[in-house]
Amino acid sequence: MVAIDGPAGSGKSTVGAEVARRLGALYFDTGVVYRTLALVASEQGIPPDDAGRLAQLAETLSLRVGPPSIDDGRLYDVWLDGRDVTWVIRSSEIDRLASLVSAHPPVRQALLRLQRELARNGRVVMAGRDIGTVVMPDAPVKIWLHASLEERARRRQRDLAKRGIVQSLDELIAELAERDRRDATRAVAPMRPADDAIIIDTDNRTIEQVVEAVLAIVRERCECAEHGADSHSVASVTTPQN
Ligand code: DC
């Protein structure tokens, strides 16, 4: 089990999917669950502050995540009742709504079971905000991906541009900062690195360098487990520059 947490735009999805591919593991991006819930709620007219109805909806939410069926830059397909919502859940409105709906404790509780069931499926790389702290607190490998706000906004701008969406850097910085603030200050399962997470600074590093750094940690931790060493030590590493 590899837990990868970090703020929006820190590279969790890209890195997580590639790490999973190389380990022959299942990759699961938990943000997809909150995003899909936000989409269904907004389509059904459920306001983002209605914790009770959102939790009910979360109990019955049925989505399917699978390998990419179209070569359009997606890492995976997200299906909701036979509808391909892969890109629909990536709008800036859903960015905002997903962060709002995910702050309600009963919503998180309802979605926790689903995420833990996935974690029991053997080899899994799971990405989110609270994977190392709440969803898989026993994961032998916990990674926190760090990136500066400006760098994350630049990445988001590039991703949007690929889909023909133009948004100013200032606007993106403001949106990301607001989302970070909300995700990190909510009462339940706030976004934060687990005490035993290894922090990787991804600024000025390529995806390949970050992937390699994560894989090196996986190899090292596996060895530690074999030799009975303490796998919960606090460590901080940076990836090689070249
Ligand atoms: O990772 P993402 O940007 O797709 O996540 C969208 C929102 O979902 C994020 O702003 C907060 C919420 N989220 C969460 O609360 N816990 C997770 N494990 C993953 C996402």
PDB file of C-alpha atoms and ligand atoms in Angstrom:
ATOM      1  CA  MET A   1       0.000   0.000   0.000  1.00  0.00           C
ATOM      2  CA  VAL A   2       1.374   3.354  -1.041  1.00  0.00           C
ATOM      3  CA  ALA A   3      -0.398   6.474   0.247  1.00  0.00           C
ATOM      4  CA  ILE A   4       0.226   9.680  -1.690  1.00  0.00           C
ATOM      5  CA  ASP A   5      -1.178  12.891  -0.283  1.00  0.00           C
ATOM      6  CA  GLY A   6      -0.693  16.539  -1.101  1.00  0.00           C
ATOM      7  CA  PRO A   7      -2.506  19.689  -2.157  1.00  0.00           C
ATOM      8  CA  ALA A   8      -4.205  20.265  -5.507  1.00  0.00           C
ATOM      9  CA  GLY A   9      -1.712  20.425  -8.344  1.00  0.00           C
ATOM     10  CA  SER A  10       1.109  18.753  -6.444  1.00  0.00           C
ATOM     11  CA  GLY A  11       1.260  15.969  -9.042  1.00  0.00           C
ATOM     12  CA  LYS A  12      -0.435  13.188  -7.059  1.00  0.00           C
ATOM     13  CA  SER A  13      -2.444  11.818  -9.969  1.00  0.00           C
ATOM     14  CA  THR A  14       0.295  11.781 -12.574  1.00  0.00           C
ATOM     15  CA  VAL A  15       2.897  10.423 -10.178  1.00  0.00           C
ATOM     16  CA  GLY A  16       0.518   7.991  -8.477  1.00  0.00           C
ATOM     17  CA  ALA A  17      -0.709   6.492 -11.747  1.00  0.00           C
ATOM     18  CA  GLU A  18       2.826   5.965 -13.031  1.00  0.00           C
ATOM     19  CA  VAL A  19       4.090   4.511  -9.738  1.00  0.00           C
ATOM     20  CA  ALA A  20       1.135   2.097  -9.732  1.00  0.00           C
ATOM     21  CA  ARG A  21       1.812   1.091 -13.324  1.00  0.00           C
ATOM     22  CA  ARG A  22       5.442   0.279 -12.551  1.00  0.00           C
ATOM     23  CA  LEU A  23       4.557  -1.626  -9.387  1.00  0.00           C
ATOM     24  CA  GLY A  24       1.743  -3.532 -11.107  1.00  0.00           C
ATOM     25  CA  ALA A  25      -0.603  -2.047  -8.509  1.00  0.00           C
ATOM     26  CA  LEU A  26      -4.092  -0.606  -8.641  1.00  0.00           C
ATOM     27  CA  TYR A  27      -4.171   3.187  -8.701  1.00  0.00           C
ATOM     28  CA  PHE A  28      -7.007   5.009  -7.058  1.00  0.00           C
ATOM     29  CA  ASP A  29      -7.411   8.767  -7.004  1.00  0.00           C
ATOM     30  CA  THR A  30      -9.841   9.418  -4.118  1.00  0.00           C
ATOM     31  CA  GLY A  31     -10.497  12.996  -5.258  1.00  0.00           C
ATOM     32  CA  VAL A  32     -12.598  11.403  -8.033  1.00  0.00           C
ATOM     33  CA  VAL A  33     -15.103  10.174  -5.440  1.00  0.00           C
ATOM     34  CA  TYR A  34     -15.574  13.638  -3.905  1.00  0.00           C
ATOM     35  CA  ARG A  35     -15.725  15.220  -7.342  1.00  0.00           C
ATOM     36  CA  THR A  36     -18.359  12.775  -8.589  1.00  0.00           C
ATOM     37  CA  LEU A  37     -20.414  13.304  -5.450  1.00  0.00           C
ATOM     38  CA  ALA A  38     -20.226  17.071  -6.006  1.00  0.00           C
ATOM     39  CA  LEU A  39     -21.367  16.640  -9.612  1.00  0.00           C
ATOM     40  CA  VAL A  40     -24.364  14.461  -8.736  1.00  0.00           C
ATOM     41  CA  ALA A  41     -25.335  16.790  -5.876  1.00  0.00           C
ATOM     42  CA  SER A  42     -25.209  19.842  -8.101  1.00  0.00           C
ATOM     43  CA  GLU A  43     -27.251  18.100 -10.817  1.00  0.00           C
ATOM     44  CA  GLN A  44     -29.853  17.074  -8.236  1.00  0.00           C
ATOM     45  CA  GLY A  45     -29.988  20.570  -6.771  1.00  0.00           C
ATOM     46  CA  ILE A  46     -28.564  19.525  -3.392  1.00  0.00           C
ATOM     47  CA  PRO A  47     -26.763  22.525  -1.892  1.00  0.00           C
ATOM     48  CA  PRO A  48     -23.127  21.977  -0.835  1.00  0.00           C
ATOM     49  CA  ASP A  49     -23.976  22.806   2.790  1.00  0.00           C
ATOM     50  CA  ASP A  50     -26.706  20.140   3.133  1.00  0.00           C
ATOM     51  CA  ALA A  51     -24.588  17.567   4.992  1.00  0.00           C
ATOM     52  CA  GLY A  52     -27.511  15.171   5.605  1.00  0.00           C
ATOM     53  CA  ARG A  53     -28.620  14.813   1.986  1.00  0.00           C
ATOM     54  CA  LEU A  54     -25.037  14.742   0.757  1.00  0.00           C
ATOM     55  CA  ALA A  55     -24.224  11.894   3.142  1.00  0.00           C
ATOM     56  CA  GLN A  56     -27.296   9.967   1.923  1.00  0.00           C
ATOM     57  CA  LEU A  57     -26.166  10.479  -1.626  1.00  0.00           C
ATOM     58  CA  ALA A  58     -22.640   9.376  -0.709  1.00  0.00           C
ATOM     59  CA  GLU A  59     -24.030   6.099   0.690  1.00  0.00           C
ATOM     60  CA  THR A  60     -25.499   5.185  -2.684  1.00  0.00           C
ATOM     61  CA  LEU A  61     -22.941   6.773  -4.991  1.00  0.00           C
ATOM     62  CA  SER A  62     -21.990   4.345  -7.709  1.00  0.00           C
ATOM     63  CA  LEU A  63     -19.162   5.205 -10.020  1.00  0.00           C
ATOM     64  CA  ARG A  64     -16.745   3.182 -12.064  1.00  0.00           C
ATOM     65  CA  VAL A  65     -13.131   4.045 -12.638  1.00  0.00           C
ATOM     66  CA  GLY A  66     -11.290   2.126 -15.326  1.00  0.00           C
ATOM     67  CA  PRO A  67      -8.427   2.257 -17.789  1.00  0.00           C
ATOM     68  CA  PRO A  68      -8.523   5.141 -20.293  1.00  0.00           C
ATOM     69  CA  SER A  69     -10.762   4.347 -23.263  1.00  0.00           C
ATOM     70  CA  ILE A  70      -9.821   7.492 -25.207  1.00  0.00           C
ATOM     71  CA  ASP A  71      -6.376   8.917 -25.875  1.00  0.00           C
ATOM     72  CA  ASP A  72      -7.138  12.519 -24.871  1.00  0.00           C
ATOM     73  CA  GLY A  73      -4.720  13.016 -22.004  1.00  0.00           C
ATOM     74  CA  ARG A  74      -6.846  11.276 -19.397  1.00  0.00           C
ATOM     75  CA  LEU A  75      -5.200   8.915 -16.915  1.00  0.00           C
ATOM     76  CA  TYR A  76      -8.375   6.881 -16.428  1.00  0.00           C
ATOM     77  CA  ASP A  77     -12.088   6.874 -17.281  1.00  0.00           C
ATOM     78  CA  VAL A  78     -14.696   7.885 -14.727  1.00  0.00           C
ATOM     79  CA  TRP A  79     -18.189   6.554 -15.437  1.00  0.00           C
ATOM     80  CA  LEU A  80     -21.355   7.559 -13.689  1.00  0.00           C
ATOM     81  CA  ASP A  81     -24.469   5.566 -14.617  1.00  0.00           C
ATOM     82  CA  GLY A  82     -23.159   4.839 -18.102  1.00  0.00           C
ATOM     83  CA  ARG A  83     -22.016   8.451 -18.644  1.00  0.00           C
ATOM     84  CA  ASP A  84     -18.382   9.347 -19.177  1.00  0.00           C
ATOM     85  CA  VAL A  85     -17.787  12.159 -16.644  1.00  0.00           C
ATOM     86  CA  THR A  86     -13.973  12.073 -16.737  1.00  0.00           C
ATOM     87  CA  TRP A  87     -13.626  15.700 -17.831  1.00  0.00           C
ATOM     88  CA  VAL A  88     -16.957  16.975 -16.491  1.00  0.00           C
ATOM     89  CA  ILE A  89     -15.645  16.506 -12.939  1.00  0.00           C
ATOM     90  CA  ARG A  90     -12.534  18.590 -13.739  1.00  0.00           C
ATOM     91  CA  SER A  91     -14.270  21.959 -14.132  1.00  0.00           C
ATOM     92  CA  SER A  92     -13.325  24.770 -11.763  1.00  0.00           C
ATOM     93  CA  GLU A  93     -16.889  24.750 -10.417  1.00  0.00           C
ATOM     94  CA  ILE A  94     -16.486  21.090  -9.427  1.00  0.00           C
ATOM     95  CA  ASP A  95     -13.022  21.916  -7.946  1.00  0.00           C
ATOM     96  CA  ARG A  96     -14.822  24.301  -5.617  1.00  0.00           C
ATOM     97  CA  LEU A  97     -17.878  22.115  -4.902  1.00  0.00           C
ATOM     98  CA  ALA A  98     -15.822  18.960  -4.220  1.00  0.00           C
ATOM     99  CA  SER A  99     -13.827  20.811  -1.602  1.00  0.00           C
ATOM    100  CA  LEU A 100     -17.049  22.075   0.008  1.00  0.00           C
ATOM    101  CA  VAL A 101     -18.891  18.728   0.084  1.00  0.00           C
ATOM    102  CA  SER A 102     -15.808  16.882   1.350  1.00  0.00           C
ATOM    103  CA  ALA A 103     -15.689  19.018   4.504  1.00  0.00           C
ATOM    104  CA  HIS A 104     -18.794  17.381   6.047  1.00  0.00           C
ATOM    105  CA  PRO A 105     -17.944  14.629   8.571  1.00  0.00           C
ATOM    106  CA  PRO A 106     -20.936  12.368   7.629  1.00  0.00           C
ATOM    107  CA  VAL A 107     -19.959  12.565   3.953  1.00  0.00           C
ATOM    108  CA  ARG A 108     -16.379  11.543   4.742  1.00  0.00           C
ATOM    109  CA  GLN A 109     -17.634   8.732   6.967  1.00  0.00           C
ATOM    110  CA  ALA A 110     -19.876   7.397   4.196  1.00  0.00           C
ATOM    111  CA  LEU A 111     -17.032   7.403   1.671  1.00  0.00           C
ATOM    112  CA  LEU A 112     -14.413   5.985   4.017  1.00  0.00           C
ATOM    113  CA  ARG A 113     -15.759   2.430   3.777  1.00  0.00           C
ATOM    114  CA  LEU A 114     -15.585   2.443  -0.007  1.00  0.00           C
ATOM    115  CA  GLN A 115     -11.990   3.679   0.063  1.00  0.00           C
ATOM    116  CA  ARG A 116     -10.895   1.157   2.710  1.00  0.00           C
ATOM    117  CA  GLU A 117     -12.469  -1.690   0.738  1.00  0.00           C
ATOM    118  CA  LEU A 118     -10.362  -0.680  -2.225  1.00  0.00           C
ATOM    119  CA  ALA A 119      -7.286  -0.609  -0.026  1.00  0.00           C
ATOM    120  CA  ARG A 120      -7.885  -4.238   0.936  1.00  0.00           C
ATOM    121  CA  ASN A 121      -7.674  -5.309  -2.695  1.00  0.00           C
ATOM    122  CA  GLY A 122      -3.961  -6.039  -2.507  1.00  0.00           C
ATOM    123  CA  ARG A 123      -1.409  -3.809  -4.158  1.00  0.00           C
ATOM    124  CA  VAL A 124      -2.770  -0.320  -4.286  1.00  0.00           C
ATOM    125  CA  VAL A 125      -1.475   3.198  -4.732  1.00  0.00           C
ATOM    126  CA  MET A 126      -4.024   5.635  -3.358  1.00  0.00           C
ATOM    127  CA  ALA A 127      -3.891   9.402  -3.709  1.00  0.00           C
ATOM    128  CA  GLY A 128      -5.773  12.095  -1.803  1.00  0.00           C
ATOM    129  CA  ARG A 129      -5.579  14.411   1.182  1.00  0.00           C
ATOM    130  CA  ASP A 130      -6.039  12.046   4.158  1.00  0.00           C
ATOM    131  CA  ILE A 131      -4.844   8.674   2.882  1.00  0.00           C
ATOM    132  CA  GLY A 132      -1.805   8.467   5.167  1.00  0.00           C
ATOM    133  CA  THR A 133      -3.612   9.931   8.164  1.00  0.00           C
ATOM    134  CA  VAL A 134      -7.107   8.368   7.969  1.00  0.00           C
ATOM    135  CA  VAL A 135      -7.833   6.024   5.053  1.00  0.00           C
ATOM    136  CA  MET A 136      -4.695   3.842   5.221  1.00  0.00           C
ATOM    137  CA  PRO A 137      -2.914   4.850   8.465  1.00  0.00           C
ATOM    138  CA  ASP A 138      -1.011   1.530   8.361  1.00  0.00           C
ATOM    139  CA  ALA A 139       0.334   1.993   4.844  1.00  0.00           C
ATOM    140  CA  PRO A 140       4.045   1.112   4.887  1.00  0.00           C
ATOM    141  CA  VAL A 141       4.794   3.878   2.399  1.00  0.00           C
ATOM    142  CA  LYS A 142       3.369   7.349   2.904  1.00  0.00           C
ATOM    143  CA  ILE A 143       4.357  10.164   0.612  1.00  0.00           C
ATOM    144  CA  TRP A 144       3.488  13.835   0.811  1.00  0.00           C
ATOM    145  CA  LEU A 145       4.006  15.707  -2.438  1.00  0.00           C
ATOM    146  CA  HIS A 146       4.863  19.337  -1.939  1.00  0.00           C
ATOM    147  CA  ALA A 147       4.864  22.079  -4.574  1.00  0.00           C
ATOM    148  CA  SER A 148       4.725  25.843  -4.240  1.00  0.00           C
ATOM    149  CA  LEU A 149       1.432  27.588  -4.917  1.00  0.00           C
ATOM    150  CA  GLU A 150       2.844  29.345  -7.992  1.00  0.00           C
ATOM    151  CA  GLU A 151       4.183  26.129  -9.474  1.00  0.00           C
ATOM    152  CA  ARG A 152       0.882  24.341  -8.876  1.00  0.00           C
ATOM    153  CA  ALA A 153      -1.003  27.178 -10.561  1.00  0.00           C
ATOM    154  CA  ARG A 154       1.360  27.020 -13.551  1.00  0.00           C
ATOM    155  CA  ARG A 155       0.779  23.263 -13.841  1.00  0.00           C
ATOM    156  CA  ARG A 156      -2.975  23.750 -13.631  1.00  0.00           C
ATOM    157  CA  GLN A 157      -2.782  26.453 -16.302  1.00  0.00           C
ATOM    158  CA  ARG A 158      -0.862  24.107 -18.631  1.00  0.00           C
ATOM    159  CA  ASP A 159      -3.356  21.278 -18.018  1.00  0.00           C
ATOM    160  CA  LEU A 160      -6.302  23.549 -18.745  1.00  0.00           C
ATOM    161  CA  ALA A 161      -4.629  24.933 -21.881  1.00  0.00           C
ATOM    162  CA  LYS A 162      -4.344  21.384 -23.250  1.00  0.00           C
ATOM    163  CA  ARG A 163      -8.135  21.247 -23.048  1.00  0.00           C
ATOM    164  CA  GLY A 164      -8.501  24.647 -24.686  1.00  0.00           C
ATOM    165  CA  ILE A 165      -9.378  26.459 -21.443  1.00  0.00           C
ATOM    166  CA  VAL A 166      -7.677  29.784 -20.761  1.00  0.00           C
ATOM    167  CA  GLN A 167      -7.467  31.023 -17.182  1.00  0.00           C
ATOM    168  CA  SER A 168      -5.161  33.642 -15.694  1.00  0.00           C
ATOM    169  CA  LEU A 169      -2.402  32.655 -13.301  1.00  0.00           C
ATOM    170  CA  ASP A 170      -3.663  35.085 -10.667  1.00  0.00           C
ATOM    171  CA  GLU A 171      -7.121  33.577 -10.778  1.00  0.00           C
ATOM    172  CA  LEU A 172      -5.729  30.053 -10.494  1.00  0.00           C
ATOM    173  CA  ILE A 173      -3.487  31.042  -7.573  1.00  0.00           C
ATOM    174  CA  ALA A 174      -6.489  32.520  -5.755  1.00  0.00           C
ATOM    175  CA  GLU A 175      -8.640  29.408  -6.398  1.00  0.00           C
ATOM    176  CA  LEU A 176      -5.917  27.006  -5.269  1.00  0.00           C
ATOM    177  CA  ALA A 177      -5.154  29.046  -2.148  1.00  0.00           C
ATOM    178  CA  GLU A 178      -8.819  29.076  -1.170  1.00  0.00           C
ATOM    179  CA  ARG A 179      -9.134  25.326  -1.727  1.00  0.00           C
ATOM    180  CA  ASP A 180      -5.920  24.640   0.255  1.00  0.00           C
ATOM    181  CA  ARG A 181      -7.220  26.751   3.111  1.00  0.00           C
ATOM    182  CA  ARG A 182     -10.560  24.950   3.194  1.00  0.00           C
ATOM    183  CA  ASP A 183      -9.087  21.436   2.815  1.00  0.00           C
ATOM    184  CA  ALA A 184      -6.447  22.051   5.492  1.00  0.00           C
ATOM    185  CA  THR A 185      -8.681  23.682   8.100  1.00  0.00           C
ATOM    186  CA  ARG A 186     -11.769  21.458   8.066  1.00  0.00           C
ATOM    187  CA  ALA A 187     -12.602  19.749  11.361  1.00  0.00           C
ATOM    188  CA  VAL A 188     -12.400  16.151  10.138  1.00  0.00           C
ATOM    189  CA  ALA A 189      -9.483  14.597   8.266  1.00  0.00           C
ATOM    190  CA  PRO A 190      -7.877  17.896   7.295  1.00  0.00           C
ATOM    191  CA  MET A 191      -5.259  17.795   4.575  1.00  0.00           C
ATOM    192  CA  ARG A 192      -1.876  17.306   6.240  1.00  0.00           C
ATOM    193  CA  PRO A 193       1.139  15.027   5.977  1.00  0.00           C
ATOM    194  CA  ALA A 194       1.062  11.984   8.269  1.00  0.00           C
ATOM    195  CA  ASP A 195       3.713  12.182  10.988  1.00  0.00           C
ATOM    196  CA  ASP A 196       5.565   9.351   9.270  1.00  0.00           C
ATOM    197  CA  ALA A 197       5.134  10.613   5.706  1.00  0.00           C
ATOM    198  CA  ILE A 198       8.135  11.303   3.535  1.00  0.00           C
ATOM    199  CA  ILE A 199       7.959  14.732   1.998  1.00  0.00           C
ATOM    200  CA  ILE A 200       9.034  15.162  -1.614  1.00  0.00           C
ATOM    201  CA  ASP A 201       9.436  18.655  -2.972  1.00  0.00           C
ATOM    202  CA  THR A 202       8.345  18.477  -6.615  1.00  0.00           C
ATOM    203  CA  ASP A 203       9.217  22.072  -7.610  1.00  0.00           C
ATOM    204  CA  ASN A 204      11.923  22.041 -10.307  1.00  0.00           C
ATOM    205  CA  ARG A 205      11.669  18.292 -10.679  1.00  0.00           C
ATOM    206  CA  THR A 206      10.379  16.279 -13.587  1.00  0.00           C
ATOM    207  CA  ILE A 207       7.600  13.738 -13.206  1.00  0.00           C
ATOM    208  CA  GLU A 208      10.133  10.995 -13.904  1.00  0.00           C
ATOM    209  CA  GLN A 209      12.393  12.224 -11.084  1.00  0.00           C
ATOM    210  CA  VAL A 210       9.511  12.269  -8.629  1.00  0.00           C
ATOM    211  CA  VAL A 211       8.320   8.818  -9.736  1.00  0.00           C
ATOM    212  CA  GLU A 212      11.849   7.471  -9.278  1.00  0.00           C
ATOM    213  CA  ALA A 213      12.055   9.018  -5.808  1.00  0.00           C
ATOM    214  CA  VAL A 214       8.782   7.359  -4.766  1.00  0.00           C
ATOM    215  CA  LEU A 215       9.894   3.993  -6.175  1.00  0.00           C
ATOM    216  CA  ALA A 216      13.201   4.284  -4.296  1.00  0.00           C
ATOM    217  CA  ILE A 217      11.266   4.798  -1.064  1.00  0.00           C
ATOM    218  CA  VAL A 218       9.035   1.808  -1.832  1.00  0.00           C
ATOM    219  CA  ARG A 219      12.113  -0.382  -2.371  1.00  0.00           C
ATOM    220  CA  GLU A 220      13.756   0.906   0.793  1.00  0.00           C
ATOM    221  CA  ARG A 221      10.643   0.442   2.925  1.00  0.00           C
ATOM    222  CA  CYS A 222      10.161  -3.107   1.672  1.00  0.00           C
ATOM    223  CA  GLU A 223      13.713  -3.884   2.731  1.00  0.00           C
ATOM    224  CA  CYS A 224      13.077  -2.271   6.113  1.00  0.00           C
ATOM    225  CA  ALA A 225      10.009  -4.463   6.602  1.00  0.00           C
ATOM    226  CA  GLU A 226      12.007  -7.573   5.698  1.00  0.00           C
ATOM    227  CA  HIS A 227      14.698  -6.654   8.190  1.00  0.00           C
ATOM    228  CA  GLY A 228      12.207  -5.754  10.885  1.00  0.00           C
ATOM    229  CA  ALA A 229      13.370  -2.174  11.114  1.00  0.00           C
ATOM    230  CA  ASP A 230      11.129   0.628  12.277  1.00  0.00           C
ATOM    231  CA  SER A 231       9.132   1.623   9.235  1.00  0.00           C
ATOM    232  CA  HIS A 232       7.524   4.580  10.985  1.00  0.00           C
ATOM    233  CA  SER A 233      10.512   6.833  11.253  1.00  0.00           C
ATOM    234  CA  VAL A 234      10.046  10.426  10.206  1.00  0.00           C
ATOM    235  CA  ALA A 235      12.132  11.161   7.177  1.00  0.00           C
ATOM    236  CA  SER A 236      12.444  13.835   4.586  1.00  0.00           C
ATOM    237  CA  VAL A 237      14.016  13.241   1.208  1.00  0.00           C
ATOM    238  CA  THR A 238      14.421  15.231  -1.921  1.00  0.00           C
ATOM    239  CA  THR A 239      14.664  13.726  -5.359  1.00  0.00           C
ATOM    240  CA  PRO A 240      17.909  13.779  -7.319  1.00  0.00           C
ATOM    241  CA  GLN A 241      18.359  16.873  -9.457  1.00  0.00           C
ATOM    242  CA  ASN A 242      19.381  14.976 -12.586  1.00  0.00           C
TER     243      ASN A 242
HETATM  244  O1   DC B   1      -7.441  15.682  -5.431  1.00  0.00           O
HETATM  245  P1   DC B   1      -8.586  16.494  -6.024  1.00  0.00           P
HETATM  246  O2   DC B   1      -8.180  17.891  -6.369  1.00  0.00           O
HETATM  247  O3   DC B   1      -9.241  15.802  -7.185  1.00  0.00           O
HETATM  248  O4   DC B   1      -9.691  16.566  -4.853  1.00  0.00           O
HETATM  249  C1   DC B   1     -10.879  17.325  -4.976  1.00  0.00           C
HETATM  250  C2   DC B   1     -11.377  17.696  -3.585  1.00  0.00           C
HETATM  251  O5   DC B   1     -11.792  16.526  -2.891  1.00  0.00           O
HETATM  252  C3   DC B   1     -10.357  18.362  -2.678  1.00  0.00           C
HETATM  253  O6   DC B   1     -10.396  19.776  -2.792  1.00  0.00           O
HETATM  254  C4   DC B   1     -10.727  17.909  -1.298  1.00  0.00           C
HETATM  255  C5   DC B   1     -11.452  16.596  -1.525  1.00  0.00           C
HETATM  256  N1   DC B   1     -10.649  15.424  -1.160  1.00  0.00           N
HETATM  257  C6   DC B   1     -10.614  15.088   0.175  1.00  0.00           C
HETATM  258  O7   DC B   1     -11.179  15.794   1.000  1.00  0.00           O
HETATM  259  N2   DC B   1      -9.974  13.960   0.571  1.00  0.00           N
HETATM  260  C7   DC B   1      -9.346  13.181  -0.307  1.00  0.00           C
HETATM  261  N3   DC B   1      -8.727  12.062   0.114  1.00  0.00           N
HETATM  262  C8   DC B   1      -9.330  13.535  -1.679  1.00  0.00           C
HETATM  263  C9   DC B   1      -9.984  14.675  -2.079  1.00  0.00           C
END
